[in-house]
Coordinates of C-alpha atoms and ligand atoms in Angstrom, one line a residue:
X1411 CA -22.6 2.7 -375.2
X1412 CA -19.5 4.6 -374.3
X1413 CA -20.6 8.2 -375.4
X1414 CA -24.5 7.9 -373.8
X1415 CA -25.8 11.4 -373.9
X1416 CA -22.9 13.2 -375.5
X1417 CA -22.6 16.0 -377.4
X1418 CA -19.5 16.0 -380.0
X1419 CA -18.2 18.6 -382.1
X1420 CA -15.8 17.1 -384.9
X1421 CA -14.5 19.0 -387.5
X1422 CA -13.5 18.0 -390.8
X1423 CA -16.3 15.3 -390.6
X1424 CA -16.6 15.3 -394.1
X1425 CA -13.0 13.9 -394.7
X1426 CA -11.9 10.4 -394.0
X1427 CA -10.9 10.5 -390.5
X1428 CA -13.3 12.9 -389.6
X1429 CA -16.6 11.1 -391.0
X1430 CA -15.1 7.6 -389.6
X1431 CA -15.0 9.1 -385.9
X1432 CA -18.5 10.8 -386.6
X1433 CA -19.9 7.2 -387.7
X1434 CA -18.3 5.6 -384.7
X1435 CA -19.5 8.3 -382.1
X1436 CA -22.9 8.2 -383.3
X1437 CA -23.2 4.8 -382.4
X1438 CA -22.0 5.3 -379.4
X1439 CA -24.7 7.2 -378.8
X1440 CA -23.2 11.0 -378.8
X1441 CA -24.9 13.5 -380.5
X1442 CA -22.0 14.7 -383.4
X1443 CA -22.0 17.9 -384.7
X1444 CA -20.3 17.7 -388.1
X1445 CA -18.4 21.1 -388.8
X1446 CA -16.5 21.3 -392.7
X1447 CA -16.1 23.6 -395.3
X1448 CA -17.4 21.4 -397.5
X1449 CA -21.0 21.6 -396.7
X1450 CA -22.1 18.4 -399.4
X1451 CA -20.0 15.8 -397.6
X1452 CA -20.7 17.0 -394.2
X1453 CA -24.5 16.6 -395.7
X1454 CA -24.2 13.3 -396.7
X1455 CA -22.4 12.3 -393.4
X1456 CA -25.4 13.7 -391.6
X1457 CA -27.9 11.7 -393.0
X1458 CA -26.5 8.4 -393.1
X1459 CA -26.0 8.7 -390.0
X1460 CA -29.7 9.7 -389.1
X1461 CA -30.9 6.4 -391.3
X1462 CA -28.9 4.2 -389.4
X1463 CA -30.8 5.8 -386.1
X1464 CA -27.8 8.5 -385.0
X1465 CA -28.2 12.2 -384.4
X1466 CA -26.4 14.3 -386.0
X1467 CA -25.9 17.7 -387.7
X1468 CA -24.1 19.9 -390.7
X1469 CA -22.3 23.0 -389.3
X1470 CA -20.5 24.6 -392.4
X1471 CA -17.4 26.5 -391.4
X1472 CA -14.0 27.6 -392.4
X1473 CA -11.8 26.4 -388.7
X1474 CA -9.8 29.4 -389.4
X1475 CA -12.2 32.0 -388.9
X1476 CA -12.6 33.1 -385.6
X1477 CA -16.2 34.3 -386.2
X1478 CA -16.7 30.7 -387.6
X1479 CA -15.5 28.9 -384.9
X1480 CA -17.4 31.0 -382.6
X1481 CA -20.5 30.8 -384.0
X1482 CA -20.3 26.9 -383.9
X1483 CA -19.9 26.5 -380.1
X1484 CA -22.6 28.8 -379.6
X1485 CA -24.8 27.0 -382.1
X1486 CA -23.7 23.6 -380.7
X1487 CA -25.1 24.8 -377.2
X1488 CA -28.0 26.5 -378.1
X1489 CA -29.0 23.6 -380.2
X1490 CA -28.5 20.4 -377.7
X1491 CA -27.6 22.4 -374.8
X1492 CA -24.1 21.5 -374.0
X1493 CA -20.8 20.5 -375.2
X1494 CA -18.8 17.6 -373.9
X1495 CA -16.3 16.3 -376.5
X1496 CA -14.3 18.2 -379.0
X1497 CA -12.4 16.5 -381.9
X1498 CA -10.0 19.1 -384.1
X1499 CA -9.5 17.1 -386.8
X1500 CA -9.6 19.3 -389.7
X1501 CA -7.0 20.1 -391.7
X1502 CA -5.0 20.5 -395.0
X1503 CA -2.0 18.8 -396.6
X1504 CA 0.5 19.9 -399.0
X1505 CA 3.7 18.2 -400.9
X1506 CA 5.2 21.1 -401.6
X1507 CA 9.4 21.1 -401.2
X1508 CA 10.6 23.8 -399.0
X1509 CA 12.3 25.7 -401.8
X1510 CA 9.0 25.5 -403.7
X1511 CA 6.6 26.5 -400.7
X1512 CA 4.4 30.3 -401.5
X1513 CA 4.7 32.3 -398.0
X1514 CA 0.7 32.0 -398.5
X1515 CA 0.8 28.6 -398.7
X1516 CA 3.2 28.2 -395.4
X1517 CA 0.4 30.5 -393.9
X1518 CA -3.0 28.7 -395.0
X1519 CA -1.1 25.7 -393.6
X1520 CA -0.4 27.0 -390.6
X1521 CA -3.8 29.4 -390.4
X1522 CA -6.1 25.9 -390.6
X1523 CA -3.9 23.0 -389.4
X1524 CA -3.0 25.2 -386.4
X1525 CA -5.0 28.5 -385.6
X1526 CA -7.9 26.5 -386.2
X1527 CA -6.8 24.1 -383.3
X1528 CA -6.1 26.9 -381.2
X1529 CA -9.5 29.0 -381.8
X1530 CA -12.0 26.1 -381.1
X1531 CA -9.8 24.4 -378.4
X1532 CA -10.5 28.4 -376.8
X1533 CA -13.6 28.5 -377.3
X1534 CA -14.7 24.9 -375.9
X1535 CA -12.4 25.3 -372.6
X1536 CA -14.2 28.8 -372.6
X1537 CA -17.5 26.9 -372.3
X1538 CA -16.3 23.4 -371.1
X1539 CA -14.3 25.5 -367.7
X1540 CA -18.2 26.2 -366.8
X1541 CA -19.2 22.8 -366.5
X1542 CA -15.7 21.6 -365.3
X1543 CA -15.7 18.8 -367.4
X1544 CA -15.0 18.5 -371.3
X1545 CA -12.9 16.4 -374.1
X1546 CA -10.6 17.6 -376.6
X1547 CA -8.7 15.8 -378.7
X1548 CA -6.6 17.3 -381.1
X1549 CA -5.0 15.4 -384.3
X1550 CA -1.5 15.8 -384.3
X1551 CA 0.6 13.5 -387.4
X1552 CA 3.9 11.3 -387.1
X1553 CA 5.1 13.9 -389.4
X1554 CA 5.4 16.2 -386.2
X1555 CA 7.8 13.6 -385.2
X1556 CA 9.8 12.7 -387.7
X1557 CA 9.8 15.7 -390.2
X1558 CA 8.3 15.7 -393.5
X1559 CA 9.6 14.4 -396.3
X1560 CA 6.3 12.9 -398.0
X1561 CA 4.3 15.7 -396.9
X1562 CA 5.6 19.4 -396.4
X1563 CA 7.1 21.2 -394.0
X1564 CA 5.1 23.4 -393.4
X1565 CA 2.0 20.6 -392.5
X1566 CA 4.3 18.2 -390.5
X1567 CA 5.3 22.3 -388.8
X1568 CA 1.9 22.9 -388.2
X1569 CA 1.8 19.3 -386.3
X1570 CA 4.4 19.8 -384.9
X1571 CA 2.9 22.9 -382.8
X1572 CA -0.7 20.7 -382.3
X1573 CA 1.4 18.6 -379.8
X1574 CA 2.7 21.3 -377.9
X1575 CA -0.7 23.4 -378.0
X1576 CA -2.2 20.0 -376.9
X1577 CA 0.4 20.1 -373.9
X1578 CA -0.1 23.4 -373.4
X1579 CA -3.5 23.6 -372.8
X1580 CA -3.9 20.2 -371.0
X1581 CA -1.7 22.0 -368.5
X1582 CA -3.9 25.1 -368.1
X1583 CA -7.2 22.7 -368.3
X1584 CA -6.7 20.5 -366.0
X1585 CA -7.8 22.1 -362.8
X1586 CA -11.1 22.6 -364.3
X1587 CA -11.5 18.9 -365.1
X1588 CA -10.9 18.8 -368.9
X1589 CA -8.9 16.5 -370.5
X1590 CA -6.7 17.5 -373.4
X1591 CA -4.6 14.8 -375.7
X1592 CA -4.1 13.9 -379.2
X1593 CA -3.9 11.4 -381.8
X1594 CA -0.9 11.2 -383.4
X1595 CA -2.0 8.5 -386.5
X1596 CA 1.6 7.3 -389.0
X1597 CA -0.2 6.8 -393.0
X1598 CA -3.8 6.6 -393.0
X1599 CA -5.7 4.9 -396.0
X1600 CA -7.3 7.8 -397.0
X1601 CA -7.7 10.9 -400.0
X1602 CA -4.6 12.7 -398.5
X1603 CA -2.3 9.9 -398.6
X1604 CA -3.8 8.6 -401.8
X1605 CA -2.4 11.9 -403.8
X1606 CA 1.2 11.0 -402.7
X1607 CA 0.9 8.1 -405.1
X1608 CA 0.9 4.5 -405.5
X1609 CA 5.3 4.0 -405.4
X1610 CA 5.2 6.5 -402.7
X1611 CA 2.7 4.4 -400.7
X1612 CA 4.4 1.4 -401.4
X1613 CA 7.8 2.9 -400.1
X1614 CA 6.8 4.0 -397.1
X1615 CA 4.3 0.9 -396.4
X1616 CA 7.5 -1.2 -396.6
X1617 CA 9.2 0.8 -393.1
X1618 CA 6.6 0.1 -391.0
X1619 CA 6.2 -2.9 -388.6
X1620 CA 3.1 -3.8 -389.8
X1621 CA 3.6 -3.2 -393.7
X1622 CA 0.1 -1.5 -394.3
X1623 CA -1.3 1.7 -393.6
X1624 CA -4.1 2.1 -390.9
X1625 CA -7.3 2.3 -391.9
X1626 CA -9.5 5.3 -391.0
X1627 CA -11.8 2.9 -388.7
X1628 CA -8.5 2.0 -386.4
X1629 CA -7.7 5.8 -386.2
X1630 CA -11.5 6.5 -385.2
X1631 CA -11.0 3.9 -382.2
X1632 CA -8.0 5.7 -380.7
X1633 CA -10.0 9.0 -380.7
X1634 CA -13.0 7.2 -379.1
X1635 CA -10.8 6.1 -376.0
X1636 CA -9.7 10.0 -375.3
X1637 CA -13.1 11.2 -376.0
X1638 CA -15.0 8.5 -373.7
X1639 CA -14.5 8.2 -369.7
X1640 CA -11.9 4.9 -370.4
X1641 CA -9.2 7.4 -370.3
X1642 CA -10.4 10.1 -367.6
X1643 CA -7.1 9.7 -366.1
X1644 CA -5.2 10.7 -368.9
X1645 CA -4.3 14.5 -369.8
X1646 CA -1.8 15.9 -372.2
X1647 CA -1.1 12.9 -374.1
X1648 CA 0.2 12.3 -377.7
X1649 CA -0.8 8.8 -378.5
X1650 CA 1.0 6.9 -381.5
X1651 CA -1.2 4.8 -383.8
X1652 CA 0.9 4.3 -386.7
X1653 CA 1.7 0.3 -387.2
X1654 CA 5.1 0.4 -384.7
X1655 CA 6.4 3.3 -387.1
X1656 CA 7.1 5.1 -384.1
X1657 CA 8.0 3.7 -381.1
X1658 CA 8.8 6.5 -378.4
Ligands
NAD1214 N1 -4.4 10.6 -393.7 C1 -3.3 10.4 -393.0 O1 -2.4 9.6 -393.4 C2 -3.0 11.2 -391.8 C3 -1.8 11.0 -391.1 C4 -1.6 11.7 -389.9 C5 -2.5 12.7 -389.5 N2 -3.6 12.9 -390.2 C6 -4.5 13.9 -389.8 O2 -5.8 13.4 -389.6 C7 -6.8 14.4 -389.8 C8 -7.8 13.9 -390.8 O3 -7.1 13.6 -392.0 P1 -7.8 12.9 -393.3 O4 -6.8 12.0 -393.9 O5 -9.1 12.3 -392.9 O6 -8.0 14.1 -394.2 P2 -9.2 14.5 -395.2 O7 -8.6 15.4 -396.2 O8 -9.9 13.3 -395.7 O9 -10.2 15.3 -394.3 C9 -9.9 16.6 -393.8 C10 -11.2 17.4 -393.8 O10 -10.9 18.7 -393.3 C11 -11.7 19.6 -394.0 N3 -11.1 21.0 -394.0 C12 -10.0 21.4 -394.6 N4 -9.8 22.7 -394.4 C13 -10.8 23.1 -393.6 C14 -11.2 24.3 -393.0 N5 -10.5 25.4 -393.2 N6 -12.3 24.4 -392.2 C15 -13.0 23.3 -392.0 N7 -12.7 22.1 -392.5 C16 -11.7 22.0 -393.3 C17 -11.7 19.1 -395.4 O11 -12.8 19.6 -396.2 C18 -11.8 17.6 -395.1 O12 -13.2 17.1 -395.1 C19 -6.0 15.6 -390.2 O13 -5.8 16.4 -389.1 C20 -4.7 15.0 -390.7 O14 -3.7 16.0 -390.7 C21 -3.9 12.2 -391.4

């Protein structure tokens, strides 16, 4: 098993990505910590993976808070002693045009997708730099590559500043033996790029290489790789899995 003793926080477990990844770590044999605001699905996560012989638990949280976010390290590693592998994962997705987007919007956006990244990315290199060895794996979108046009600017913004965070902090965690990369997927089969619609889908399935979207299993995978010791060489990273829509 490639995660053997591990202990994972992943946030946004309770989404598609999120409770994929948890699945496949589980079985790995890590020890997920499932952190969400929504405290059902999280639930629900937790104990099918418990039936099917995993560990896991619910952390409810908002990753914007910075009392939150706190508070779930320290439960982490009070509850199963350490923390190895972090997975930011959570976040929120609006279609909003420009000249339509609320200054509250832009800022929820930003405050979730992005401050959230940065507070528990802080607060596991706080505790990871002890133990000079950790994982974090931030999700970044193709969006942040390409712009949005689907999806708004302010989420494919807030992606947009996940890669350079990632970057930034790979740089300033690497001398304590922590690697640092994301996950940049293209369309995912899930809730988020279900409510753009069926023509909208079908449009933008059409541009890429492999004429589907990826599934949230073959996102799950890539995040696995960064997170296990398959990839120890790699730091600072922003790996493409998008069906050739990106190729750079
Ligand atoms: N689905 C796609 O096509 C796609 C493409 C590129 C990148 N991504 C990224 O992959 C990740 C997972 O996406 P998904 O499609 O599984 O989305 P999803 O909506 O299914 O899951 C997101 C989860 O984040 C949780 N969340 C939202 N706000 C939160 C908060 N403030 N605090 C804690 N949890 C919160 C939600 O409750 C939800 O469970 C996201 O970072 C997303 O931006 C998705």
């Amino acid at each position: 098993m490639e995660l053997s003793g591990s202990v994972a926080i992943i946030t946004g477990a309770g989404g598609a990505i999120g409770s994929a990844t948890a699945r496949l770590f589980a079985r790995e044999g890590a020890t997920v910590v499932l952190a969400d605001v929504r405290k059902d699905e999280i639930q629900e996560v937790a104990r099918q993976i418990g039936e099917g012989g995993g560990k896991a638990a619910a952390f409810m949280l908002d990753v914007s808070d910075e009392k939150d976010v706190v508070g779930l390290v320290r439960s982490t590693v009070d509850s199963f002693g350490t923390l190895d592998i972090v997975v930011n994962n959570a976040a929120i997705s609006m279609t909003t045009p420009i000249l339509d987007i609320e200054v509250s919007d832009w800022d929820r956006v930003l405050a979730v997708n992005l401050r959230g990244v940065f507070l528990l990315s802080r607060e596991a290199f706080r505790f990871m730099k002890t133990r000079r060895k950790g994982k974090i794996i931030n999700m970044a979108s193709a969006s942040a590559k390409i712009g949005g046009l689907v999806v708004g600017a302010h989420y494919a913004a807030s992606k947009a500043g996940v890669i350079c965070f990632t970057k930034s902090l790979a740089l300033q965690a690497a001398p304590d033996g922590i690697n640092v990369n994301a996950v940049c997927p293209g369309p995912t089969k899930t809730p988020m790029t279900d409510a753009w619609g069926e023509k909208a889908n079908q449009e933008f399935a059409a541009k890429i290489p492999f004429k589907r979207y990826g599934e949230p299993e073959e996102i799950a995978e890539a995040i696995l790789f960064l997170a296990s010791d398959r990839s120890r060489y790699m730091t600072g990273e922003i790996l493409d899995v998008n069906g050739g829509l990106i190729m750079d």
